[in-house]
Structure formats: C-alpha cells, structure tokens
mmCIF file of C-alpha atoms and ligand atoms in Angstrom:
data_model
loop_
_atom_site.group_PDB
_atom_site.id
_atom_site.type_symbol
_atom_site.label_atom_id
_atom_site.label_comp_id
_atom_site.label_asym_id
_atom_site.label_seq_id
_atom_site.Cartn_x
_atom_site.Cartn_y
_atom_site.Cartn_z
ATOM 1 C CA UNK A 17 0.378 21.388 -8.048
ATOM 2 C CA UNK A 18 1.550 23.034 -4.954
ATOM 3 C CA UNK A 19 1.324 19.630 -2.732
ATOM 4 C CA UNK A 20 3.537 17.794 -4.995
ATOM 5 C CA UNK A 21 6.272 20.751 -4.713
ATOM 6 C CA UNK A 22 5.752 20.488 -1.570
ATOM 7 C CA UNK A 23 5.922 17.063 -1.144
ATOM 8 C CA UNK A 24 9.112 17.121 -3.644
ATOM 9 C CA UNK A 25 11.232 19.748 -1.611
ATOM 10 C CA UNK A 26 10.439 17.093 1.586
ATOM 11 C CA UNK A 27 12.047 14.272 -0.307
ATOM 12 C CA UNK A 28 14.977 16.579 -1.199
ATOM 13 C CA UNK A 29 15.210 17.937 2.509
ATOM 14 C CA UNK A 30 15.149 14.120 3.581
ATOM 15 C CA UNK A 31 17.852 12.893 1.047
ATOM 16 C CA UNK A 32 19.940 9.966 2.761
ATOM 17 C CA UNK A 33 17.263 8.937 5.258
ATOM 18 C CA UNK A 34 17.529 5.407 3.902
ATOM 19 C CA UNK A 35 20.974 5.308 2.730
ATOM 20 C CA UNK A 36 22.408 1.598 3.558
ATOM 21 C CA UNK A 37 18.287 0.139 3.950
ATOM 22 C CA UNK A 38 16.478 -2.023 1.677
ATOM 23 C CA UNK A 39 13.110 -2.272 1.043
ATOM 24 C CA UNK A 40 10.735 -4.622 -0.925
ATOM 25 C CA UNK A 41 7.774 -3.225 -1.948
ATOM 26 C CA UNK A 42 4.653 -5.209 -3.861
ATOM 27 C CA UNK A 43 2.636 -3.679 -6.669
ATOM 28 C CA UNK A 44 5.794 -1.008 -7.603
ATOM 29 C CA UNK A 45 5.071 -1.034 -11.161
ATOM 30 C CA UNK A 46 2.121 1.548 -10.739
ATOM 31 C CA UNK A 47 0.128 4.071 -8.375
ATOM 32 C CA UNK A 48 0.338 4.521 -4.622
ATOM 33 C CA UNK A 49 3.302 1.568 -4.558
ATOM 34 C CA UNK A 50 5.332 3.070 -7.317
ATOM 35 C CA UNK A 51 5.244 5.717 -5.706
ATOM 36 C CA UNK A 52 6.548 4.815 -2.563
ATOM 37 C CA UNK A 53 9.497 3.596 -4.638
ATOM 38 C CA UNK A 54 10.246 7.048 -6.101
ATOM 39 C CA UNK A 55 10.364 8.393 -2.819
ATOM 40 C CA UNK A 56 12.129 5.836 -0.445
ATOM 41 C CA UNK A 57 14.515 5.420 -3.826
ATOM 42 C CA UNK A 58 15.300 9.129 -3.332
ATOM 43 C CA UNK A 59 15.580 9.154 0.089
ATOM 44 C CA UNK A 60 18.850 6.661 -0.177
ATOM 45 C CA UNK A 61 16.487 3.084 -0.036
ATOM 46 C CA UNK A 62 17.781 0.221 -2.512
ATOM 47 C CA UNK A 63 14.040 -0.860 -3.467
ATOM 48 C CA UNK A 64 12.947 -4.477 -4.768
ATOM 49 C CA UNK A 65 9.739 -3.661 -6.550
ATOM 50 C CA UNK A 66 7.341 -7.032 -6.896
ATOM 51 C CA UNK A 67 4.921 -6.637 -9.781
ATOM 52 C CA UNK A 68 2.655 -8.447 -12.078
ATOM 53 C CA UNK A 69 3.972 -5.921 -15.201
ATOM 54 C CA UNK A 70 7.463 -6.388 -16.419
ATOM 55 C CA UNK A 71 6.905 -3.018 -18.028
ATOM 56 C CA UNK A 72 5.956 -0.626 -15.320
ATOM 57 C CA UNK A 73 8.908 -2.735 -13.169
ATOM 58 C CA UNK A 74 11.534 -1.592 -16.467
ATOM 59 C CA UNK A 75 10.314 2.086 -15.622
ATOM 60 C CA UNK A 76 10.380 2.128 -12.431
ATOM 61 C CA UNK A 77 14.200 0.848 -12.529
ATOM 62 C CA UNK A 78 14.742 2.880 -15.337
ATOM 63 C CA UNK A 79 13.586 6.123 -13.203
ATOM 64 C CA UNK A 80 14.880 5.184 -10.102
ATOM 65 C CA UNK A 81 18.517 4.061 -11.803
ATOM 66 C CA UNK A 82 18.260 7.712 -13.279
ATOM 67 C CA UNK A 83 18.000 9.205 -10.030
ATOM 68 C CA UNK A 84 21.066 7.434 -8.851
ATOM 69 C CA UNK A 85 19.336 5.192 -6.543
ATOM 70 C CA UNK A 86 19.635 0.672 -6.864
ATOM 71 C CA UNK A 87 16.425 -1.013 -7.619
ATOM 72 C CA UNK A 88 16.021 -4.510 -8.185
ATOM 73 C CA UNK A 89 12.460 -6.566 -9.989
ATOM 74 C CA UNK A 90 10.556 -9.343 -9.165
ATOM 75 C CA UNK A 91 8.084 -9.922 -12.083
ATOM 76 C CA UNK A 92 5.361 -12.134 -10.702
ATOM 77 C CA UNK A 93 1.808 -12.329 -8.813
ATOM 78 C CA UNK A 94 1.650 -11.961 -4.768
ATOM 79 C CA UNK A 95 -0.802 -14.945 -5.080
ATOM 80 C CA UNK A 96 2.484 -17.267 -5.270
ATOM 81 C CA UNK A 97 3.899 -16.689 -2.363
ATOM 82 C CA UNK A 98 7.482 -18.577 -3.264
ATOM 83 C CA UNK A 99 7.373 -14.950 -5.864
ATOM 84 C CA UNK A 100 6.929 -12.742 -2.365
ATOM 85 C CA UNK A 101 9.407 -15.023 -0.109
ATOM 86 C CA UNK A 102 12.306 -14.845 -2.949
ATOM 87 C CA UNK A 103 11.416 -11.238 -3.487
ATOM 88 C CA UNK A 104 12.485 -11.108 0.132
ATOM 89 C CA UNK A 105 15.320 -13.275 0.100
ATOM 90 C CA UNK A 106 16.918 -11.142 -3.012
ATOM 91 C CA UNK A 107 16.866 -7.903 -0.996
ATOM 92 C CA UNK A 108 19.129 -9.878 1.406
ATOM 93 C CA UNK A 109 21.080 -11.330 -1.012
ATOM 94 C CA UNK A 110 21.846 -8.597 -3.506
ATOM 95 C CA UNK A 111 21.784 -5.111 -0.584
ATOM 96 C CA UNK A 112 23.044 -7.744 1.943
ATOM 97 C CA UNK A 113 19.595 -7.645 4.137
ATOM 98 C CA UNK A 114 16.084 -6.736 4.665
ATOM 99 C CA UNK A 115 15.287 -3.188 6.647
ATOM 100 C CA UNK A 116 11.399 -2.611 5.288
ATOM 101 C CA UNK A 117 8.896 -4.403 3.365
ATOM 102 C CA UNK A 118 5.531 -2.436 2.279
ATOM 103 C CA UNK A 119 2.523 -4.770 1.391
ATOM 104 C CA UNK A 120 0.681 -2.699 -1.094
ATOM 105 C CA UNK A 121 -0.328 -5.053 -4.295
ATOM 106 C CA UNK A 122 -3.707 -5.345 -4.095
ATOM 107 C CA UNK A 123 -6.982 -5.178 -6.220
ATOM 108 C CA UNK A 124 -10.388 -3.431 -6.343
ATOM 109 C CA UNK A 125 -13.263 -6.027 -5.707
ATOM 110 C CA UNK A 126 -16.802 -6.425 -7.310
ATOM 111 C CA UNK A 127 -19.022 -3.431 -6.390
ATOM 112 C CA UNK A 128 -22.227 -5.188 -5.738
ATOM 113 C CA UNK A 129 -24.454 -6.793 -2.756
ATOM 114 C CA UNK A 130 -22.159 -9.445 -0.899
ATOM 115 C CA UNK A 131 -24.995 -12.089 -1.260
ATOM 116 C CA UNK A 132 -24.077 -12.418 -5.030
ATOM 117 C CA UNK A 133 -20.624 -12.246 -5.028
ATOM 118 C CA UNK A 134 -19.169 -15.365 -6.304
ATOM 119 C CA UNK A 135 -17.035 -17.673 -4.291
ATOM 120 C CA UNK A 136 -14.065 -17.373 -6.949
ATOM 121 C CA UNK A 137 -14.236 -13.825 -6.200
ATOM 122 C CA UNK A 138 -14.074 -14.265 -2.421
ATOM 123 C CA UNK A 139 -11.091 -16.444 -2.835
ATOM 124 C CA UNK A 140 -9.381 -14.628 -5.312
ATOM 125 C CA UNK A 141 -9.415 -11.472 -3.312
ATOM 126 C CA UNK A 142 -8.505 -13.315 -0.142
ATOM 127 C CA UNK A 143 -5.649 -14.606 -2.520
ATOM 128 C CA UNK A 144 -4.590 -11.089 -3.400
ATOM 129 C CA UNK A 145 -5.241 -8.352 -0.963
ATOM 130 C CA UNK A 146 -4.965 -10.616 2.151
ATOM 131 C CA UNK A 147 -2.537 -13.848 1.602
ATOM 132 C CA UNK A 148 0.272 -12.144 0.702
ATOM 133 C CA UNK A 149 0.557 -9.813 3.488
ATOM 134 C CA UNK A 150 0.139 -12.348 5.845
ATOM 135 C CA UNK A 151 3.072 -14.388 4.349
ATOM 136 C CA UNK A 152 5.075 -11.169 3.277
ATOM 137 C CA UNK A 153 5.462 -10.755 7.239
ATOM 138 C CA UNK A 154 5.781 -14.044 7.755
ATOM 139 C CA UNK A 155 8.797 -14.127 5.297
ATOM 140 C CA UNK A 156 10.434 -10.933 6.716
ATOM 141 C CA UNK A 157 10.602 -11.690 10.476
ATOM 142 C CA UNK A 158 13.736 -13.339 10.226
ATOM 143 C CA UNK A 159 16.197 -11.624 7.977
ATOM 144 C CA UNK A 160 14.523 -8.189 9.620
ATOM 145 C CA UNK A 161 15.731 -9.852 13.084
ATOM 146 C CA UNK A 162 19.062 -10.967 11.526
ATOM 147 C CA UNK A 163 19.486 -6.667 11.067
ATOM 148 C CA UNK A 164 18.387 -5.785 14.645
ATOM 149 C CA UNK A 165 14.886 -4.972 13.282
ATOM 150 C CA UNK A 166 12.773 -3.673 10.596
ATOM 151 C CA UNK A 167 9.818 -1.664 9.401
ATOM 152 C CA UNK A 168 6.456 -3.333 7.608
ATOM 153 C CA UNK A 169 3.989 -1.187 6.302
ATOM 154 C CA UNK A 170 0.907 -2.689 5.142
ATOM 155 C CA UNK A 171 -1.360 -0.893 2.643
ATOM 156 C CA UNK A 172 -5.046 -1.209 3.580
ATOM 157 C CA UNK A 173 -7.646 1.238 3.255
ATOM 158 C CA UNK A 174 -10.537 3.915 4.163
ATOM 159 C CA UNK A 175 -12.452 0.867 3.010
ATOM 160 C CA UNK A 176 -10.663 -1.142 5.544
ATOM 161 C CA UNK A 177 -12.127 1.745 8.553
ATOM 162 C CA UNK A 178 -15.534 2.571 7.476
ATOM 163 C CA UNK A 179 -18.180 0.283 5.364
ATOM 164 C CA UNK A 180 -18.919 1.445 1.834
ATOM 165 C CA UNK A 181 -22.200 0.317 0.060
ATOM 166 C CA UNK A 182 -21.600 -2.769 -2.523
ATOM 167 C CA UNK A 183 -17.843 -2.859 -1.247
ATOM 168 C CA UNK A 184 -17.807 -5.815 1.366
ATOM 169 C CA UNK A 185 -15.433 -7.972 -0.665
ATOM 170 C CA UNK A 186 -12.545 -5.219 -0.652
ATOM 171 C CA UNK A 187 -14.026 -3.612 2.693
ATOM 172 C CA UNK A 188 -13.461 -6.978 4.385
ATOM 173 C CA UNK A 189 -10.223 -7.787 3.058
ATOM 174 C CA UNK A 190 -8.995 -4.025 4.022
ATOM 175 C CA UNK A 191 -10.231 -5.291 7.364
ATOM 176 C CA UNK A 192 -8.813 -8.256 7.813
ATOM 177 C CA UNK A 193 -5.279 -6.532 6.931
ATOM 178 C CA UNK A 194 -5.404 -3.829 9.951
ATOM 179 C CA UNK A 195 -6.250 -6.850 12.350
ATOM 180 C CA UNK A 196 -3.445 -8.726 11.051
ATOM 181 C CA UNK A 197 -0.715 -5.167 11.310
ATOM 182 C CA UNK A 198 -2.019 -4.696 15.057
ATOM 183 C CA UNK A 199 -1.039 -8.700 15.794
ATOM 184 C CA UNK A 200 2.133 -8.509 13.881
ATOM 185 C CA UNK A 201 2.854 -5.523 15.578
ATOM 186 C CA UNK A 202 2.248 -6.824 19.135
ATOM 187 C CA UNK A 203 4.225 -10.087 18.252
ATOM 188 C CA UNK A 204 7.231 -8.619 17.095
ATOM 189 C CA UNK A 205 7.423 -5.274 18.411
ATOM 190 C CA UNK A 206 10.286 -7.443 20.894
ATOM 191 C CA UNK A 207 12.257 -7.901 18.156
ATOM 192 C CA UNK A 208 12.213 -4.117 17.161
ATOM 193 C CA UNK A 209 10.424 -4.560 14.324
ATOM 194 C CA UNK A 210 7.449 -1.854 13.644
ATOM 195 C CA UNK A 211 4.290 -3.322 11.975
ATOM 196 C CA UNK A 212 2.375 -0.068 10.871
ATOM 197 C CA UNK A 213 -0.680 0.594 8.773
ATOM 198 C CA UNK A 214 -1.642 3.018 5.450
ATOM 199 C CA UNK A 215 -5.258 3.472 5.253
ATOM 200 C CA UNK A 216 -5.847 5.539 1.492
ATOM 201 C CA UNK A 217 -8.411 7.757 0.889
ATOM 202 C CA UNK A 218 -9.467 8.171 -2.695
ATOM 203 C CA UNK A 219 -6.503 8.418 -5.289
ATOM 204 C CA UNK A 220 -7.263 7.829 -8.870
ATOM 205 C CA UNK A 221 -5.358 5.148 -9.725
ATOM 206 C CA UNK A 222 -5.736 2.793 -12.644
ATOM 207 C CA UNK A 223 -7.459 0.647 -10.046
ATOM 208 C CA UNK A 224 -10.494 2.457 -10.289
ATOM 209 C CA UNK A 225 -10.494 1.167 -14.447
ATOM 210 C CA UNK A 226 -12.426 -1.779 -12.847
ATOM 211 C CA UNK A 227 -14.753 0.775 -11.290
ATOM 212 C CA UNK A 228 -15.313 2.728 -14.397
ATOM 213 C CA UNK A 229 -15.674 -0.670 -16.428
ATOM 214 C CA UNK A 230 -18.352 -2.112 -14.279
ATOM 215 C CA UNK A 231 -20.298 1.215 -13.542
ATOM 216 C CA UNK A 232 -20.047 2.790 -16.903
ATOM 217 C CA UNK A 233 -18.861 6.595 -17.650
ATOM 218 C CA UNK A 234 -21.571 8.602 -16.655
ATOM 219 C CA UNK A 235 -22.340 6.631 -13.293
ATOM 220 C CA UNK A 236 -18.659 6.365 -12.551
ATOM 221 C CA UNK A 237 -18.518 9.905 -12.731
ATOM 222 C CA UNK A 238 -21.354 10.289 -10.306
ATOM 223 C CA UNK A 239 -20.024 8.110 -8.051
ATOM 224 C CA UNK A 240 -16.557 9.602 -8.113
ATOM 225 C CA UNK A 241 -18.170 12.822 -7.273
ATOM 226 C CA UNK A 242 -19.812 11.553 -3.837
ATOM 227 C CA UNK A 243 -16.666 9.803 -2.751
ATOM 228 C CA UNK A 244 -14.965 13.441 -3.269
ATOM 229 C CA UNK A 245 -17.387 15.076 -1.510
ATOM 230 C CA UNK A 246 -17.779 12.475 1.438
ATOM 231 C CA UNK A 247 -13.570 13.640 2.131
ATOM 232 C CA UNK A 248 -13.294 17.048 4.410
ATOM 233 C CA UNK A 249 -11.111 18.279 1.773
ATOM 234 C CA UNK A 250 -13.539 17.714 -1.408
ATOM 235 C CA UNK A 251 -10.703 16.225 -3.177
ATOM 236 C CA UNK A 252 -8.819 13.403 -3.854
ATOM 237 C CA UNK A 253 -5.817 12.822 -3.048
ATOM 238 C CA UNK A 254 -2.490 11.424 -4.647
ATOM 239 C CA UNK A 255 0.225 8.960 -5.058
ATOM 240 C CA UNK A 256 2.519 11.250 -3.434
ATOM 241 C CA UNK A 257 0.967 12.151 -0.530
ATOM 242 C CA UNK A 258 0.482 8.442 0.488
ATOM 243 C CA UNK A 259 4.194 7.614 -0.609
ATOM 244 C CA UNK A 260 5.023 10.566 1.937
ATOM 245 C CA UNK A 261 3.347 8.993 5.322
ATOM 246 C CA UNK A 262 4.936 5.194 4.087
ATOM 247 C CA UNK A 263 8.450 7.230 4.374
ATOM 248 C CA UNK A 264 7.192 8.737 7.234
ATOM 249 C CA UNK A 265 6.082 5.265 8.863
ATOM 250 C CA UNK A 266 9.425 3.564 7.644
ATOM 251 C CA UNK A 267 11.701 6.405 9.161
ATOM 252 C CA UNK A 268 13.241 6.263 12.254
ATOM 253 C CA UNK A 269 11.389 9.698 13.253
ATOM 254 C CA UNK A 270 8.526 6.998 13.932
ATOM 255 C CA UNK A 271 10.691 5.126 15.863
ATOM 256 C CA UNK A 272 7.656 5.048 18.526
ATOM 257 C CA UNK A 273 5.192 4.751 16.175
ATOM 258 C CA UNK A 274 3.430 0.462 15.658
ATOM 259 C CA UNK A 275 0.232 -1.105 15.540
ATOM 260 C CA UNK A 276 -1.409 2.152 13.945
ATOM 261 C CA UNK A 277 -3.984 2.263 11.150
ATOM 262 C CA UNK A 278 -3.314 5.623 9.777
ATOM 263 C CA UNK A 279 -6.065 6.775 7.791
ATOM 264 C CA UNK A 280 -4.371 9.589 4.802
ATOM 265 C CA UNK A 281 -8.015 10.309 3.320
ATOM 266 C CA UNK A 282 -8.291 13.867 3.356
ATOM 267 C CA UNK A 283 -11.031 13.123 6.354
ATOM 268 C CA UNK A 284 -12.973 10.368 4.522
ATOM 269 C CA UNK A 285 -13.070 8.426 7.369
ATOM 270 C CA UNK A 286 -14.590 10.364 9.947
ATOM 271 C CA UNK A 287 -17.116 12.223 7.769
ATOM 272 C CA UNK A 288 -20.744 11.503 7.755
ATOM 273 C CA UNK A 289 -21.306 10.824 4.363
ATOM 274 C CA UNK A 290 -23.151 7.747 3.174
ATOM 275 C CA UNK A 291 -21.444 6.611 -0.476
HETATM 276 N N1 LIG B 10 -6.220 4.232 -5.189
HETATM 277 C C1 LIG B 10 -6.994 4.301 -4.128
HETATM 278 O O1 LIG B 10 -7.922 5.119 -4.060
HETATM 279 C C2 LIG B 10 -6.762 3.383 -2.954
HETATM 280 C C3 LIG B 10 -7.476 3.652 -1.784
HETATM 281 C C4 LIG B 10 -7.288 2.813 -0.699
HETATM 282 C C5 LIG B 10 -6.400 1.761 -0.774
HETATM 283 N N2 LIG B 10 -5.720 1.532 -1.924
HETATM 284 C C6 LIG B 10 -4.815 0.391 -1.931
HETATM 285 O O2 LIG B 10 -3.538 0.831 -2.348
HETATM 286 C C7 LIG B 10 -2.842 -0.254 -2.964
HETATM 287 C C8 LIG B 10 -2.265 0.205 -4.284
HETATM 288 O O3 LIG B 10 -3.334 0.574 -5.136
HETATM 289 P P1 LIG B 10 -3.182 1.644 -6.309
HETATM 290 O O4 LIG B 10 -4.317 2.574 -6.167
HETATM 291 O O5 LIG B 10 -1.808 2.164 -6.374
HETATM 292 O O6 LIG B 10 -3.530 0.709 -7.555
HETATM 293 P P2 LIG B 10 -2.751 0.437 -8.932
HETATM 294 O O7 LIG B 10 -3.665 -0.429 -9.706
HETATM 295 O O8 LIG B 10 -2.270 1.711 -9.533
HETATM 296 O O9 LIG B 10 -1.477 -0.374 -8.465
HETATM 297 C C9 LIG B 10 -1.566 -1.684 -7.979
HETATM 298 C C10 LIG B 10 -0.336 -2.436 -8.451
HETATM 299 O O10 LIG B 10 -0.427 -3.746 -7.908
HETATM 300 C C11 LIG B 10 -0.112 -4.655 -8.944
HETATM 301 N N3 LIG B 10 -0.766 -5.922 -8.689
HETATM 302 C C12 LIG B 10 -2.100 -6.199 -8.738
HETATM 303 N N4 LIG B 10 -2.295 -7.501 -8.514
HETATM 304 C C13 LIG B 10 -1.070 -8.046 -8.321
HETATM 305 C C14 LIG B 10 -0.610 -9.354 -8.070
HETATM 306 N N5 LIG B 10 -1.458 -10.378 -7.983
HETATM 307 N N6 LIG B 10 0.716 -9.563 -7.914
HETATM 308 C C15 LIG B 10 1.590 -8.543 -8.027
HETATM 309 N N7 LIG B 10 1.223 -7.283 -8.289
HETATM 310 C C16 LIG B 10 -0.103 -7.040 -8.434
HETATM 311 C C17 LIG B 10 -0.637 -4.021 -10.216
HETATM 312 O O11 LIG B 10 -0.010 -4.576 -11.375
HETATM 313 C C18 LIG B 10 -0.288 -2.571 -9.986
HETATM 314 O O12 LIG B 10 0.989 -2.259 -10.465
HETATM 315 C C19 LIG B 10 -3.859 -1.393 -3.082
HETATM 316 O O13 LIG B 10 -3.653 -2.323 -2.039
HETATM 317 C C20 LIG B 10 -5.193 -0.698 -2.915
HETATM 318 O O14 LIG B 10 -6.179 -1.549 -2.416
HETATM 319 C C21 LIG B 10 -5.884 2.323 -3.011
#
C-alpha cells in the first residue's frame, strides 16, 4: 500500500532520532502499540514492551532484535500496577533511564445501553484503559526528571472526542484519559516533560474480535461499514499511521507541542455522521 511505503521511507529518513532514548510502551505485543515499537525501535529507541502475551512480546523482540535495535519484555497485565512501575524501573535500570513512556494497553468495552452495563464491567475497564495511565505517569515523573525530561503519550481515542451509540463504557474511559494528559501536561510541563495525546480513528485491530463476537458477522460487517463511511477519507486507517504521529509526538520536532488530543481518524471526529 502506498501509505505504508510511505510511511516506511519516513522511518528510514528519520533513522537515529531516538538513538541513546528509552521508551516503555504498554500493549506492544499487538496492533497500534506494536507498532509504535517497530517504529521508535527503528528510529534508534531501546523499547520495553509491557504485554499480557508472552508470545507477541517474543516477536516483537525477535523483530526488533533483527532490525538491530534493544528491546526488553514485561509479561504481565496493566491492572497490577507494581507490573507497570517495574516495567518503568527496568528501562532505567537496563538503558540507564527513562526518556518516553506511551500508555496504549487498553480494551474494547461492551457495546450496549450504559444502564445495563454491569458494575464488573465498569470497574474492569476503569482497571484497564484508565488506572494504568494514571499510575504509568505517576511512575515516570521521577526517573523522566532524573534525565532533564521526558515524553508521555497516552493512547485514547475518537471515542474519547465524540460519543458513539452503545459505547459509553470505552467512550468514558477514552474521556477520562484526555482530561488526565491535559493535567499531567500542565503539572509537569516545568519539569520539561511533554504529556501529549493519540486519539485513533478506526484501525482493525484484533480488538474489534470482541466487536465481531458480540455483534455477529453480518451485523459487524454493517457496522464496520458506517464507521468507514462516518471518516472523511471512507477508510480505515492503520497501525502505521498511528505509530507515525506517537514518533512524531515523542520527537523533539514537537518540542512545543503538550496537552494536545490529536485526533489521527481520517476526519472521524469532525464528521456528521451518527454511528
Ligand atoms: N484499533 C482501533 O480502532 C482503536 C481506535 C481508537 C483507540 N484505540 C486504542 O488503541 C490502543 C491499542 O489498541 P489496538 O487497536 O492496537 O488493540 P490490540 O488488541 O491489537 O492491542 C492491544 C494490546 O494490549 C494488550 N493488553 C490488553 N489488555 C492488557 C492488560 N490488561 N495488560 C497488558 N496488556 C494488555 C493486548 O494483549 C494487546 O497486545 C487501545 O488503548 C485502544 O483503545 C484503538
């Protein structure tokens, strides 16, 4: 696809960006956070990817090893946070700090009226897609101060900008994690460390499997269709192009660039669709 060689020849062009930073990033093993491995990998970041699967983790190594780049695994779920703080504290300890951290684990919720929803699922995704950004900052500050600063890119979403029918669960969550990057931002922009935003637009990822579970094939389909058609672009987008604004945000050619919710949804967000 032209994009991707597109996107490709950028990494190439950027080679070294990151040489001497480190970077922890959550939910590596798969999609939009593995990713942002590949890329920051082959830009010259050492990476510590955090992830539930011990398998996608060996790939990603194994890929990113191949490429001549470091990369380091946590195996374990965001929900603990002592598995997110000694994440952190292994960047420092084995690349000798912490330059950038990117929050992207996180889960689909339950696609259905919020009066329903079950309080396990409330606290579970509270547990999931909000907790462990909260205390994946907290955990950061310091040994990002200890360098002279840092970069922390959370991952919410288009969900996180605009309502979606059935979708409070994730929508609020999403929410909840761009109020959270614009306070982190403002509290610690004095100790040069950037606190940035990814909103996605639709990339099909194998977290929409939970979609197409719950909705069945033929109504998945139909509902994959309207969220393609409610982007500018009628399209959705990938992996790659998200991985390319997180290097973007983590670079130093957004060195005046915090407290931003940057929506990379092909237009999603400001169209007038109803989904
Ligand atoms: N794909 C999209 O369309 C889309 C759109 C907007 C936002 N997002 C957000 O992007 C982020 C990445 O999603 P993706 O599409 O790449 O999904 P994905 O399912 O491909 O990847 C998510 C990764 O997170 C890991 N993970 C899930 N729960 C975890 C836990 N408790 N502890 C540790 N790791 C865990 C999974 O194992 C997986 O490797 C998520 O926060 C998601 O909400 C995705």
């Amino acid at each position: 696809m032209i994009v991707e060689a597109v996107l490709s020849s950028a990494a190439s062009r950027f080679r070294g960006r990151f040489a001497g930073r480190s970077v922890v990033i959550t939910g590596a093993a798969s999609g939009i956070g593995r990713a942002c491995a590949l890329r920051l990998a082959e830009e010259g970041a050492d990476i510590v990817g955090l992830d539930l699967s011990a398998e996608g983790l060996g790939a990603l190594a194994a890929d990113v090893t191949s490429r001549g780049g470091r990369c380091e695994t946590a195996v374990g779920s965001v929900a603990d946070l002592d598995v997110v703080t000694s994440a952190i504290q292994r960047a420092t300890q084995v690349f000798g700090g912490l330059d950038g951290l990117v929050n992207n684990a996180g889960i689909g919720g339950p696609m259905q009226p919020f009066e329903t929803v079950p309080v396990e699922d409330f606290d579970k995704m509270i547990a999931i897609n909000l907790k462990p950004v909260w205390f994946g900052m907290q955990a950061a500050c310091a040994p990002m101060r200890a360098r002279g600063g840092g970069v922390i890119v959370n991952v919410s979403s288009m969900a996180g900008l605009r309502p979606n029918r059935n979708h409070a669960l994730y929508g609020m969550t999403k929410a909840a994690v761009i109020s959270l990057t614009h306070h982190a931002a403002m509290d610690y922009a004095k100790d040069n460390i950037r606190v940035n935003c990814l909103c996605p637009g639709p990339v099909e990822t194998p977290i929409f499997e939970q979609m197409r579970s719950a909705l069945g094939p033929a109504a998945y389909d139909s509902a994959r269709t309207r969220v393609q058609q409610r982007t500018l672009m009628n399209r959705f987008g990938s992996a790659e192009e998200q991985a390319a604004a997180v290097a973007y945000l983590m670079s130093d050619e957004a060195s005046f660039v915090t407290g931003v919710a940057m929506p990379v949804d092909g237009g999603w967000s400001i169209s007038d669709g109803r989904v």
